[in-house]
Coordinates of C-alpha atoms in Angstrom, one line a residue:
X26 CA -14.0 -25.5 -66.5
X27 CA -11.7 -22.3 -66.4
X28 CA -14.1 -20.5 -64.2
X29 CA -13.9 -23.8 -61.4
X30 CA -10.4 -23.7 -61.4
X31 CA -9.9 -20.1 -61.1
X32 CA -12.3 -20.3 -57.9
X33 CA -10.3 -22.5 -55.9
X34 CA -7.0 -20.1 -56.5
X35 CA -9.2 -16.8 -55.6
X36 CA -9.9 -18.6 -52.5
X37 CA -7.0 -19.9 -51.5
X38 CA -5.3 -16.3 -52.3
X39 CA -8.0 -15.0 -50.3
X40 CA -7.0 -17.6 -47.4
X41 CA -3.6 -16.7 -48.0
X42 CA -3.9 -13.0 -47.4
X43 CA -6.3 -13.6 -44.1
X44 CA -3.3 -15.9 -43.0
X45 CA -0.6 -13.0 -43.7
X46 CA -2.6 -10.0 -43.2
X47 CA -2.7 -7.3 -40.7
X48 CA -4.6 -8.7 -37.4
X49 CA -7.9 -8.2 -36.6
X50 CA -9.3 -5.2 -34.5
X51 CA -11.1 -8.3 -32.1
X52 CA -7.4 -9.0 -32.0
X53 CA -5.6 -5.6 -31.2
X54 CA -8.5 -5.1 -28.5
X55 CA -7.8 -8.3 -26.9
X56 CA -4.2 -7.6 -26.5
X57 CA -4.5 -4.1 -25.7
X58 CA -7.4 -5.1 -22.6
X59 CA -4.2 -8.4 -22.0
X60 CA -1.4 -5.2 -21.6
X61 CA -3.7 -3.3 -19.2
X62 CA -4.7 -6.1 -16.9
X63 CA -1.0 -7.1 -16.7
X64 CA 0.4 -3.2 -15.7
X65 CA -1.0 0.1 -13.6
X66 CA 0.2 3.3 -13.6
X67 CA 1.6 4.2 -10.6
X68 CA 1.1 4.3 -7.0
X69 CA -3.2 5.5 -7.0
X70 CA -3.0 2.7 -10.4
X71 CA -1.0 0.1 -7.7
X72 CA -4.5 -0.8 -5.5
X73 CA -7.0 -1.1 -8.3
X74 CA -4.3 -3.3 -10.3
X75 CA -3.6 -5.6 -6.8
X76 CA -6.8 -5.7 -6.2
X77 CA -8.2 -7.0 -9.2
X78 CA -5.3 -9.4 -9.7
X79 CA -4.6 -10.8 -6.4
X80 CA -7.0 -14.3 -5.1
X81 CA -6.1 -13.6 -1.0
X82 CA -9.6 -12.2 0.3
X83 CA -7.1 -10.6 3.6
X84 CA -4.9 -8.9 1.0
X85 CA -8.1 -7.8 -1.0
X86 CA -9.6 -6.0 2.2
X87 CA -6.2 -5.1 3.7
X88 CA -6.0 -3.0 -0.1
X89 CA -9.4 -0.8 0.5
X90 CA -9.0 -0.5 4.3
X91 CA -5.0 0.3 3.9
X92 CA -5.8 2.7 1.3
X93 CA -8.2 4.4 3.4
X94 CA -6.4 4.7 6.3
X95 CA -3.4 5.9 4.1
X96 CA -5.3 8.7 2.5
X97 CA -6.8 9.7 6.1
X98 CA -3.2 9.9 7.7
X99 CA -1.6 12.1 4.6
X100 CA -4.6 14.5 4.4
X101 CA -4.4 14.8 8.6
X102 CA -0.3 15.1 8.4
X103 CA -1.1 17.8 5.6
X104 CA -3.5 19.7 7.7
X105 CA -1.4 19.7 10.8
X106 CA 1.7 20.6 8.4
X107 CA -0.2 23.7 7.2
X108 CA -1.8 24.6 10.9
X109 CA 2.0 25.1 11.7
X110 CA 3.2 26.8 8.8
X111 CA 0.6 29.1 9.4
X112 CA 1.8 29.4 13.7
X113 CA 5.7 30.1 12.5
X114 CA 5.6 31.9 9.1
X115 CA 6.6 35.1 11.3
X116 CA 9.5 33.3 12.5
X117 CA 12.7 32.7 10.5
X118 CA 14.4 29.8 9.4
X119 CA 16.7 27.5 10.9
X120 CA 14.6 25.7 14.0
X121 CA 11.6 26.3 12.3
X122 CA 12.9 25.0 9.1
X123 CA 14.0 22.2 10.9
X124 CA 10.3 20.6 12.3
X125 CA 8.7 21.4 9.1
X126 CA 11.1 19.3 7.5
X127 CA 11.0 17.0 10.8
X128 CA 7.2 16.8 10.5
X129 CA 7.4 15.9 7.0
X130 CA 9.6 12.6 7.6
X131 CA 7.3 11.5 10.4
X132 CA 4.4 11.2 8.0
X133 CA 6.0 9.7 5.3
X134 CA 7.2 7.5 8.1
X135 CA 3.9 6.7 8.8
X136 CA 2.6 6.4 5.5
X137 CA 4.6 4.6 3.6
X138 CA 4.5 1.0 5.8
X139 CA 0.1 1.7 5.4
X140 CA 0.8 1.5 1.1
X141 CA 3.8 -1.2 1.0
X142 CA 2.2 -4.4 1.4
X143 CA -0.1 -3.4 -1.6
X144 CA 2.8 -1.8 -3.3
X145 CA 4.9 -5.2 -2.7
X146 CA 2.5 -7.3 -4.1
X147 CA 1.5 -5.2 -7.3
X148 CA 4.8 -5.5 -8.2
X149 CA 4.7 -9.2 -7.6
X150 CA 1.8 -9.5 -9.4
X151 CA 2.7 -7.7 -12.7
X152 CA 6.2 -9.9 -12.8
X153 CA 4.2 -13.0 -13.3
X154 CA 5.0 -14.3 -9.7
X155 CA 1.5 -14.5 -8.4
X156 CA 1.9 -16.1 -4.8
X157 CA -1.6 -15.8 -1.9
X158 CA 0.6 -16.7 1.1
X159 CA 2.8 -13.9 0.5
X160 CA 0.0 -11.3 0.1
X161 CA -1.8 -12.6 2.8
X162 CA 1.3 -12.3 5.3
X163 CA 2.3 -9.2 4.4
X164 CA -1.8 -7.9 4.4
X165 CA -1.4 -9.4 8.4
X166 CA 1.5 -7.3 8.8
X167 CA -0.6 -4.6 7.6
X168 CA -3.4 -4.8 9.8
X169 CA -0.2 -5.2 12.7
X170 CA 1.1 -1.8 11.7
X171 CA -2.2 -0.4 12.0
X172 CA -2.3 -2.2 15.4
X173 CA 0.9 -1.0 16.3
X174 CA 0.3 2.6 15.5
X175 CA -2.6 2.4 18.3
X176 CA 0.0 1.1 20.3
X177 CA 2.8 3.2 20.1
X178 CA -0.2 6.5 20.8
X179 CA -0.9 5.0 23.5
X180 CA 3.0 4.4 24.8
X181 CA 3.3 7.5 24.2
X182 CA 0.1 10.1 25.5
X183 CA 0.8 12.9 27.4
X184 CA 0.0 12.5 31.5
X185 CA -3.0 14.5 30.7
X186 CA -4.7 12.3 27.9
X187 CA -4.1 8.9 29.6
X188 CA -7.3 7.4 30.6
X189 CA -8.1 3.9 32.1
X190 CA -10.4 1.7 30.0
X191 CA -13.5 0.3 33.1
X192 CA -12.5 -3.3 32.7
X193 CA -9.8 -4.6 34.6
X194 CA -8.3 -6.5 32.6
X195 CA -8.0 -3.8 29.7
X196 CA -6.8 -1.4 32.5
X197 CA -3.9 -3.3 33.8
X198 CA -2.4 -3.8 30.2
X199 CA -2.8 0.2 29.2
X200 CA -1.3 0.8 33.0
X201 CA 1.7 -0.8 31.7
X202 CA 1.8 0.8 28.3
X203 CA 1.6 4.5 29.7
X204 CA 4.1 3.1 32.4
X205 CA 6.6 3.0 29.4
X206 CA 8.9 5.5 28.6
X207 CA 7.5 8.0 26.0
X208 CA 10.3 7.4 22.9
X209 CA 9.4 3.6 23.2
X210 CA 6.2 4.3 21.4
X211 CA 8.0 3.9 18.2
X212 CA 8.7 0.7 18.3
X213 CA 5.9 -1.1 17.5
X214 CA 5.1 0.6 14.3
X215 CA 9.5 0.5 13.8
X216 CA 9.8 -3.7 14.6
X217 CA 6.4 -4.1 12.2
X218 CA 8.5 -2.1 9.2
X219 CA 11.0 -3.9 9.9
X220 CA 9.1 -7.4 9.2
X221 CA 7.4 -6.0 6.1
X222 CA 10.8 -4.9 4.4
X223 CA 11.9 -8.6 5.6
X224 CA 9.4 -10.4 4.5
X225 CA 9.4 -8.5 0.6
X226 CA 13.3 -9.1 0.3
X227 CA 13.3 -13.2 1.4
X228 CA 10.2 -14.3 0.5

């Protein structure tokens, strides 16, 4: 008789101690894979993270083909920073100083609307605030500043690389770009900034 009541008390200290023990590793895993789906580490962490996380399909492509044409801008900006480097590291400072630091700005000008929309809705994302309209406008606006970079080259080409397209149509519309004063070719890329830093503030 001792022996049956003492086996109902080692088992309900044993259920005891589950109840107020340390957590299971199952446990600790779980919340530890919870914590990484739910943050990234930053900006290279931001596409894999929105990505994953985000339902829009647009956004979803928008975040490989952005990020691709992101990394292909910076390494060419980088390449044509250190081509002229190299054509006035005899000269002194000043001027040349000047469109270093000139040539610098342009590219991150260029860059940084390619990585905002992903960068706008990571952040989104990991605040619990999960919305597919708002990733999918701001991936359009994407794809229009890609757009709009194609259109601002061709605004403004130099007289010497300005070719017609063959069809007639096509022609009469690049006509009137290259008819266009050169310094207007930064505003299509500038209006579709603009919209994106618009958009992220009053959504």
């Amino acid at each position: 008789m001792a022996e049956d009541a003492a086996e109902p008390g080692a088992s309900g200290a044993t259920g005891d101690a589950v109840g107020t023990g340390v957590p299971s590793e199952d446990g600790e895993d779980s919340a530890a894979t919870e914590d990484a789906d739910d943050s990234y580490d930053g900006l290279f962490g931001a596409f894999p993270y929105a990505f994953r996380s985000s339902d829009s399909v647009l956004f979803r492509t928008y975040v490989v083909v952005g990020g691709l044409a992101a990394l292909a801008t910076g390494l060419l900006f980088t390449l044509a920073l250190v081509v002229l480097i190299a054509e006035t590291i005899g000269g002194g400072g000043g001027q040349f100083s000047f469109v270093r630091a000139f040539f610098v700005f342009v590219g991150m000008l260029v860059v940084a609307p390619l990585i905002a929309p992903v960068l706008f809705v990571a952040r989104r994302l990991r605040r619990g605030r999960a919305d597919r309209r708002f990733a999918a406008v701001l991936a359009g606006l994407g794809y229009g500043f890609l757009g709009s970079l194609y259109l601002g080259a061709l605004i403004s080409a130099p007289a010497a690389q300005q070719t017609l397209p063959s069809n007639p149509l096509l022609s009469s519309v690049v006509a009137a770009l290259y008819a266009l004063p050169r310094p207007a070719g930064i505003a299509p890329p500038l209006l579709v900034g603009v919209a994106m830093l618009v958009v992220a503030r009053r959504w």
